[in-house]
PDB file of C-alpha atoms in Angstrom:
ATOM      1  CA  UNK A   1      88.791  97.692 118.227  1.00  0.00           C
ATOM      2  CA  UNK A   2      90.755  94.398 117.311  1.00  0.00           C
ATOM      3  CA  UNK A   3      92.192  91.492 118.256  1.00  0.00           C
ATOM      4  CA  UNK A   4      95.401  91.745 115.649  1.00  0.00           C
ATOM      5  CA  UNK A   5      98.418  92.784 116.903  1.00  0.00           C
ATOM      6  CA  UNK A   6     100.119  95.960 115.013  1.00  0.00           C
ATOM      7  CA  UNK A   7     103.687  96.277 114.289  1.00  0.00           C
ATOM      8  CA  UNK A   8     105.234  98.905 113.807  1.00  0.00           C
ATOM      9  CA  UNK A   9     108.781  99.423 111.872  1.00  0.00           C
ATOM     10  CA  UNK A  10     110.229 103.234 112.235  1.00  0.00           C
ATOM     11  CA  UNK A  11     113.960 104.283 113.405  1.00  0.00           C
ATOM     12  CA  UNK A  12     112.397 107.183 115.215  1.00  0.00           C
ATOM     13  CA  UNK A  13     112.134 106.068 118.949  1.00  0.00           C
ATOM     14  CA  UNK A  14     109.977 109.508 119.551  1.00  0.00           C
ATOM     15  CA  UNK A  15     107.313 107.689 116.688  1.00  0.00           C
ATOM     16  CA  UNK A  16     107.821 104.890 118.364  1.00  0.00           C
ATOM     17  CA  UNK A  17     106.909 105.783 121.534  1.00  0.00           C
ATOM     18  CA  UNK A  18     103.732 108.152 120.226  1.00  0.00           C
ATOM     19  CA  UNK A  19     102.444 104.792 118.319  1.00  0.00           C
ATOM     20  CA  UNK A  20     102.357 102.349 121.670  1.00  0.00           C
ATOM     21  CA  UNK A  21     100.825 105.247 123.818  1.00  0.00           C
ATOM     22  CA  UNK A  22      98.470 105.963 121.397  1.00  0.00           C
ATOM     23  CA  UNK A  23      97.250 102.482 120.373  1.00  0.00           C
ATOM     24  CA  UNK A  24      97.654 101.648 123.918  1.00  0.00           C
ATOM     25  CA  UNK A  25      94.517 104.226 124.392  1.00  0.00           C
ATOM     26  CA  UNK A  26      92.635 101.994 122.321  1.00  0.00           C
ATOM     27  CA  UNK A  27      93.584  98.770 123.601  1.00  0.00           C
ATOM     28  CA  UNK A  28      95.592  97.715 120.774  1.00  0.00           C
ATOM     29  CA  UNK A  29      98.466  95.473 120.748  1.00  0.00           C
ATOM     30  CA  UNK A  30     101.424  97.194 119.442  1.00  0.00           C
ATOM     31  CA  UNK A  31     105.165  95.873 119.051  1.00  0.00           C
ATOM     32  CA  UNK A  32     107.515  98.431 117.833  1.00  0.00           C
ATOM     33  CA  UNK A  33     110.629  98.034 116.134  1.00  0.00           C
ATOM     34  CA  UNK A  34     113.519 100.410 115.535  1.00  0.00           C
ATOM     35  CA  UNK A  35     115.315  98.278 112.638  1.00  0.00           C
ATOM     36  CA  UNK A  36     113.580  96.449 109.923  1.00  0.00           C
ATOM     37  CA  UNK A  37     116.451  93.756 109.879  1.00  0.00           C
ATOM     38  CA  UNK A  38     115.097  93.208 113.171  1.00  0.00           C
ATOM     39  CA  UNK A  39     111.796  92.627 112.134  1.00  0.00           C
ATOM     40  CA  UNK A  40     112.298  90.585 109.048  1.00  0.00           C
ATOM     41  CA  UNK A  41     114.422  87.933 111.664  1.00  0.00           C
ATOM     42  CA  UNK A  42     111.199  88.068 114.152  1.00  0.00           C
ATOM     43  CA  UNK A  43     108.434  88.099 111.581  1.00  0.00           C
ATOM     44  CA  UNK A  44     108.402  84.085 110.810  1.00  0.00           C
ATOM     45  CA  UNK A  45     107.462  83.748 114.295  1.00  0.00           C
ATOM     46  CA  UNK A  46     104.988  86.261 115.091  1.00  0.00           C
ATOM     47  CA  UNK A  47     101.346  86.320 115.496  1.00  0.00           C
ATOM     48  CA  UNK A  48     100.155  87.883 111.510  1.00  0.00           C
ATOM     49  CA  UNK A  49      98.787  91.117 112.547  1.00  0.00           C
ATOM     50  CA  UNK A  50      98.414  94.705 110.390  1.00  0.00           C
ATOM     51  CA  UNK A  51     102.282  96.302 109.456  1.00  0.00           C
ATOM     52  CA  UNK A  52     103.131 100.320 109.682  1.00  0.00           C
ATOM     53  CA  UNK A  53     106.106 100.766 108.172  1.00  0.00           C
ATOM     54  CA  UNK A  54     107.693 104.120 107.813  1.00  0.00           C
ATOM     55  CA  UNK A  55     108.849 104.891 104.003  1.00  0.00           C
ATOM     56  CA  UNK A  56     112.211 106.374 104.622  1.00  0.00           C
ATOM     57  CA  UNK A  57     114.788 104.091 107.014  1.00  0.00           C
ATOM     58  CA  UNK A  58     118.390 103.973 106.631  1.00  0.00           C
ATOM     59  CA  UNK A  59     119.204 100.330 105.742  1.00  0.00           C
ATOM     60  CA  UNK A  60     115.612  99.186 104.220  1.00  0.00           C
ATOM     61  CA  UNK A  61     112.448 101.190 103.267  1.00  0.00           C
ATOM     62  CA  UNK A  62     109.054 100.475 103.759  1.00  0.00           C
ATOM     63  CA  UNK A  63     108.804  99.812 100.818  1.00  0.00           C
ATOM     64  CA  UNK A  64     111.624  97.134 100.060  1.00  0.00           C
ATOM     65  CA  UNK A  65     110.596  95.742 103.790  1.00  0.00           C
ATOM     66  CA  UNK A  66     107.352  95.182 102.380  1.00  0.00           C
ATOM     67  CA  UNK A  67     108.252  93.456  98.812  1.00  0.00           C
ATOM     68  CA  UNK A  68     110.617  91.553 100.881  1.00  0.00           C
ATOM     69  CA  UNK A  69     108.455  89.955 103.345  1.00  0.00           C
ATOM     70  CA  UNK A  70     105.926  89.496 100.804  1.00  0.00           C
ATOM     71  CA  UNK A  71     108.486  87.120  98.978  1.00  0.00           C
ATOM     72  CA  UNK A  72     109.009  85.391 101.834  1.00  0.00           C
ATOM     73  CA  UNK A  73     105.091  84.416 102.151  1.00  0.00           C
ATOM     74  CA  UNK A  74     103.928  87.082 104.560  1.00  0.00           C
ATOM     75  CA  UNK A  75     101.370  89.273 102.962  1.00  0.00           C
ATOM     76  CA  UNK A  76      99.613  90.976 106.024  1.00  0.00           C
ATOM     77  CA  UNK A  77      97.838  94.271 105.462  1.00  0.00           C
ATOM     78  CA  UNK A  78     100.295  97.012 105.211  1.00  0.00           C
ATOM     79  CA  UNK A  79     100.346 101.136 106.379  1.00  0.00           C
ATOM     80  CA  UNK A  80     103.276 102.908 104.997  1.00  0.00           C
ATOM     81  CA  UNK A  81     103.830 106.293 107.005  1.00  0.00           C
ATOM     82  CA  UNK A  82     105.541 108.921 105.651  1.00  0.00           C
ATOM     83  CA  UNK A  83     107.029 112.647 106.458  1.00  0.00           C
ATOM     84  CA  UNK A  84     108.483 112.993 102.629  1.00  0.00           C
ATOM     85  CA  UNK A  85     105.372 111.617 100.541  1.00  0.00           C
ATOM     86  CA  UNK A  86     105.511 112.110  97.111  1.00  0.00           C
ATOM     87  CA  UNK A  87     102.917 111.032  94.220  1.00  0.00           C
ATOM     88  CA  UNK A  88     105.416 108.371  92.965  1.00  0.00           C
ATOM     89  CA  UNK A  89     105.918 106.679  96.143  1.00  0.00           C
ATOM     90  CA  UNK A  90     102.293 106.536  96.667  1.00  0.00           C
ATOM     91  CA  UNK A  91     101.692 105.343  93.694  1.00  0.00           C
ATOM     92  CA  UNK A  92     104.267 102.130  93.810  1.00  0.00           C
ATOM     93  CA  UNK A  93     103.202 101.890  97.425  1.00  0.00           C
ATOM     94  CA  UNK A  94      99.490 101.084  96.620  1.00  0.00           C
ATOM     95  CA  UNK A  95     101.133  98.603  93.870  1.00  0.00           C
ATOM     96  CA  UNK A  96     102.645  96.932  95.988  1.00  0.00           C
ATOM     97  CA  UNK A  97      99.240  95.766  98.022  1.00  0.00           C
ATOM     98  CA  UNK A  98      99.463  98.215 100.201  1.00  0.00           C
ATOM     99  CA  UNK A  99      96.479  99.147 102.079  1.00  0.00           C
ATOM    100  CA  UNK A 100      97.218 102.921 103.063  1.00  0.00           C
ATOM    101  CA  UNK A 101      99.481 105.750 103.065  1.00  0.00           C
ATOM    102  CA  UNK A 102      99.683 108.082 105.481  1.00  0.00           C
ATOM    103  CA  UNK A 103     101.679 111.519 105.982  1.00  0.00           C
ATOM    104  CA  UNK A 104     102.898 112.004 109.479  1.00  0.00           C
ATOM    105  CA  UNK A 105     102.213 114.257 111.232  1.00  0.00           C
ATOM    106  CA  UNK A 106      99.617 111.407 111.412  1.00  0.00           C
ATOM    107  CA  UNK A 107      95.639 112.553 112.175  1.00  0.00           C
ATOM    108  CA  UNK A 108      94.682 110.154 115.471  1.00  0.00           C
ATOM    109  CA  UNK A 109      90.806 109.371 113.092  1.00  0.00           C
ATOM    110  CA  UNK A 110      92.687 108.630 110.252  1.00  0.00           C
ATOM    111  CA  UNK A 111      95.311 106.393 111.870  1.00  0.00           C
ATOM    112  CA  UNK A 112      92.464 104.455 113.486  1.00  0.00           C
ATOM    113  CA  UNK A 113      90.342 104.396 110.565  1.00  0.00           C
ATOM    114  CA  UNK A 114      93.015 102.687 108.186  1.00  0.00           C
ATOM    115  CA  UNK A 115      93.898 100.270 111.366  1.00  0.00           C
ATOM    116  CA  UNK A 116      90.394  99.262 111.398  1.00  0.00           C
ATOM    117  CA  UNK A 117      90.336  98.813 107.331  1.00  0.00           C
ATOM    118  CA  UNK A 118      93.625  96.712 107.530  1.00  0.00           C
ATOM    119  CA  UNK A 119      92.169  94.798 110.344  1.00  0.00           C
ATOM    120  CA  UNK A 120      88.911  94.139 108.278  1.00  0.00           C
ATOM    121  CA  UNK A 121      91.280  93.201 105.176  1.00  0.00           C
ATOM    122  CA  UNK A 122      93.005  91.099 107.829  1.00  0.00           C
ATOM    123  CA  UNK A 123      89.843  89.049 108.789  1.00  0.00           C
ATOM    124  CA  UNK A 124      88.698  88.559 105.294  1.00  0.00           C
ATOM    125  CA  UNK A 125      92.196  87.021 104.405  1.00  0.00           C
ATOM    126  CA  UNK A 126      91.781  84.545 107.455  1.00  0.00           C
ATOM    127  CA  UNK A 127      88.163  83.787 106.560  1.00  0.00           C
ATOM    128  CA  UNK A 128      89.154  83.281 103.026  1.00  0.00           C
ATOM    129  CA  UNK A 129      92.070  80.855 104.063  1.00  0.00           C
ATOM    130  CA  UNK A 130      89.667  78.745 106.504  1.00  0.00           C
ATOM    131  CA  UNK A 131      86.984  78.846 103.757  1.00  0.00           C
ATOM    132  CA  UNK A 132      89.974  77.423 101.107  1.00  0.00           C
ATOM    133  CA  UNK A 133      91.288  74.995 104.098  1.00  0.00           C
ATOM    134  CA  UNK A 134      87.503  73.552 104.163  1.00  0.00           C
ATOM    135  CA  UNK A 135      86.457  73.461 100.465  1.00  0.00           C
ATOM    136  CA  UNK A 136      90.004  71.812  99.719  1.00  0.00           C
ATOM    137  CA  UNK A 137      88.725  68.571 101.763  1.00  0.00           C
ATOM    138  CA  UNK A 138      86.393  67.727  99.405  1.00  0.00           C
ATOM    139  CA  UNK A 139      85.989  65.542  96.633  1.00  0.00           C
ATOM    140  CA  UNK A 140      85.947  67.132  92.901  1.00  0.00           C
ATOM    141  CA  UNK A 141      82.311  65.904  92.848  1.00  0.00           C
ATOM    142  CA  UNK A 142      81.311  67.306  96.068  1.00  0.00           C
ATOM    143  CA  UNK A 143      83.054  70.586  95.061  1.00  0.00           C
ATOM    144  CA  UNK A 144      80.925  70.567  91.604  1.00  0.00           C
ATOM    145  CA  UNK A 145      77.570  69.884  94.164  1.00  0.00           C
ATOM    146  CA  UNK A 146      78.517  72.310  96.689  1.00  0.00           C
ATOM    147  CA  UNK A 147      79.191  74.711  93.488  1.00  0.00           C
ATOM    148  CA  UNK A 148      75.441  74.043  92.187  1.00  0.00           C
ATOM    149  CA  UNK A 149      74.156  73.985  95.766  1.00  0.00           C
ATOM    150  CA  UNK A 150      75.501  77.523  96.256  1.00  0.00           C
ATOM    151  CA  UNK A 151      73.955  78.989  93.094  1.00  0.00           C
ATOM    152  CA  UNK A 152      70.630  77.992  93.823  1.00  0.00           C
ATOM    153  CA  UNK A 153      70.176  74.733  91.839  1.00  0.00           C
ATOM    154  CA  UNK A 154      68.139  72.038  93.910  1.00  0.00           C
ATOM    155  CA  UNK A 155      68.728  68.296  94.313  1.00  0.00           C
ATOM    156  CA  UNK A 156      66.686  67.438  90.642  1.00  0.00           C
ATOM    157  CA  UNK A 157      68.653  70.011  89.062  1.00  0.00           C
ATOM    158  CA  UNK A 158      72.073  68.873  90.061  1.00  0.00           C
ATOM    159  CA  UNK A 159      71.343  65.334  89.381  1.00  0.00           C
ATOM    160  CA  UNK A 160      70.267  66.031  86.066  1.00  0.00           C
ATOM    161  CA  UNK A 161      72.970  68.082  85.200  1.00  0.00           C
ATOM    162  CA  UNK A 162      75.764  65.535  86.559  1.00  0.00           C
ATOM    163  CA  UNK A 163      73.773  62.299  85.003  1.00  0.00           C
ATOM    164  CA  UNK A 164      74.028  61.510  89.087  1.00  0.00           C
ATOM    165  CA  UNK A 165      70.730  59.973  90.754  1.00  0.00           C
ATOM    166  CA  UNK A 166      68.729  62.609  93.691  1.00  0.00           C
ATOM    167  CA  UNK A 167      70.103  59.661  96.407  1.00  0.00           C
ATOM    168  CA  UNK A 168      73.466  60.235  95.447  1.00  0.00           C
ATOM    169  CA  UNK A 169      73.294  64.409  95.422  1.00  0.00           C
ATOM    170  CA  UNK A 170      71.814  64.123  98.473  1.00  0.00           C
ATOM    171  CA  UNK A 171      74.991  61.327  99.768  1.00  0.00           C
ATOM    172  CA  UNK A 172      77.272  64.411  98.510  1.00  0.00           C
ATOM    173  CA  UNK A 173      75.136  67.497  99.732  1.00  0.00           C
ATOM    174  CA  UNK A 174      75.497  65.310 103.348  1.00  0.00           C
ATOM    175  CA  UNK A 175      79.031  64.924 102.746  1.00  0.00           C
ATOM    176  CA  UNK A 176      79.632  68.217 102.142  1.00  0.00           C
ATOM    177  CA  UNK A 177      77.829  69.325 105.295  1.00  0.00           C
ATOM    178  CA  UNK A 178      80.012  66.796 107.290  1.00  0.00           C
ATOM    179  CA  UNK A 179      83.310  68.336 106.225  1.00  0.00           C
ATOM    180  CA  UNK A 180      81.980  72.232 106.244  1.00  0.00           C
ATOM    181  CA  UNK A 181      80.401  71.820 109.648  1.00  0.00           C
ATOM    182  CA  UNK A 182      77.102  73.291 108.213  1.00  0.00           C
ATOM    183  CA  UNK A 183      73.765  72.441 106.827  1.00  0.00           C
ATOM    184  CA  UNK A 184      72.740  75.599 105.828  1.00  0.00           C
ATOM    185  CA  UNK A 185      72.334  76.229 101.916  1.00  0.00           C
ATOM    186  CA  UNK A 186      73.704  79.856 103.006  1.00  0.00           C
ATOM    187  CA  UNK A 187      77.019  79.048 104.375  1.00  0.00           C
ATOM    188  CA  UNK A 188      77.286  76.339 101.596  1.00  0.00           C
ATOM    189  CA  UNK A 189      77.055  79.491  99.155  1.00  0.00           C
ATOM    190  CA  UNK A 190      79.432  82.040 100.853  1.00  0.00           C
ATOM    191  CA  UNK A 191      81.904  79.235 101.480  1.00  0.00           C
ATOM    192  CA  UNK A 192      81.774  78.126  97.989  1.00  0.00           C
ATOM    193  CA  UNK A 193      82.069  81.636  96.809  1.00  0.00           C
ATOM    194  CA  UNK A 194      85.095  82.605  99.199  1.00  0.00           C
ATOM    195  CA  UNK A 195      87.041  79.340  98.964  1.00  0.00           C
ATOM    196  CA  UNK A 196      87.789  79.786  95.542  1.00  0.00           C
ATOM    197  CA  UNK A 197      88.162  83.583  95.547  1.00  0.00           C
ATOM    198  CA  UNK A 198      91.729  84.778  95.100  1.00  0.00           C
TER     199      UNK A 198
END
């Protein structure tokens, strides 16, 4: 189903231990943790996978685990899990960025089902960052060409519109294709359109 690894933060060893057999079903890569403190000290160097955290732990919710590793820069796609739901945890849960919310006892369809929509949400962050990583390497002008390119507009147009000569847009549109890896006026579109998405 994927390739992300799934953590899992929840004082109950029984949950726990129901998670990793499940997922292990599935072939998923689960780590569990009992302790969010434990977590927060590992999560700088793990792998960025897909979170469930459960919304009521001792020390540290789900919640406040969440809003605190999002300050410290790590903003993976997030399932809180719950036994004591309530409209107004919900509610600041899916606030927060969270991706789901779940009530335990948890259905196995809908477990796997908002896995494979934090895994998707997962992909299109990584896509987005490589896309950003790419676009960033070029000059302002090729990013204004690249911009053009991707709406349509051919060589003539851009060249009028940038006072530039069709030799030159085409010196850019081959520069751009060096540093995106692609010729295709496709991929120059969805990579223009995804780089500067949010």
């Amino acid at each position: 189903m994927t390739s992300a690894p799934v953590y899992l933060v929840d004082d109950d060893e029984a949950v726990r231990s129901a998670f990793s057999l499940l997922l292990g079903t599935y072939g998923i890569s689960i780590e569990t943790f009992g302790d969010p403190a434990a977590f927060l000290a590992r999560a700088p160097k793990l792998k960025p996978g897909v979170l469930v955290l459960d919304l009521r732990m001792p020390a540290i919710t789900g919640l406040q685990l969440h809003e605190r590793l999002a300050a410290i820069g790590c903003d993976w796609p997030t399932i809180i899990c719950t036994g004591h739901g309530d409209v107004h945890a919900c509610r600041r849960a899916f606030k927060a960025g969270v991706v789901d919310f779940l009530t335990k006892p948890i259905d196995e369809q809908v477990l796997v089902e908002a896995l494979q929509q934090a895994c998707a949400a997962l992909d299109m962050r990584a896509e987005r960052a490589e896309a950003a990583h790419l676009v960033a390497q070029l000059t302002e002008r090729e990013r204004e060409v690249l911009d053009m390119v991707g709406r349509g507009w051919s060589t003539r147009e851009i060249a009028e519109s940038l006072h530039l000569s069709p030799r030159t847009v085409d010196t850019h549109r081959a520069n751009i294709a060096q540093k995106l890896g692609t010729t295709s006026v496709a991929e120059f579109a969805r990579l223009a359109l995804i780089g500067k998405a949010p």
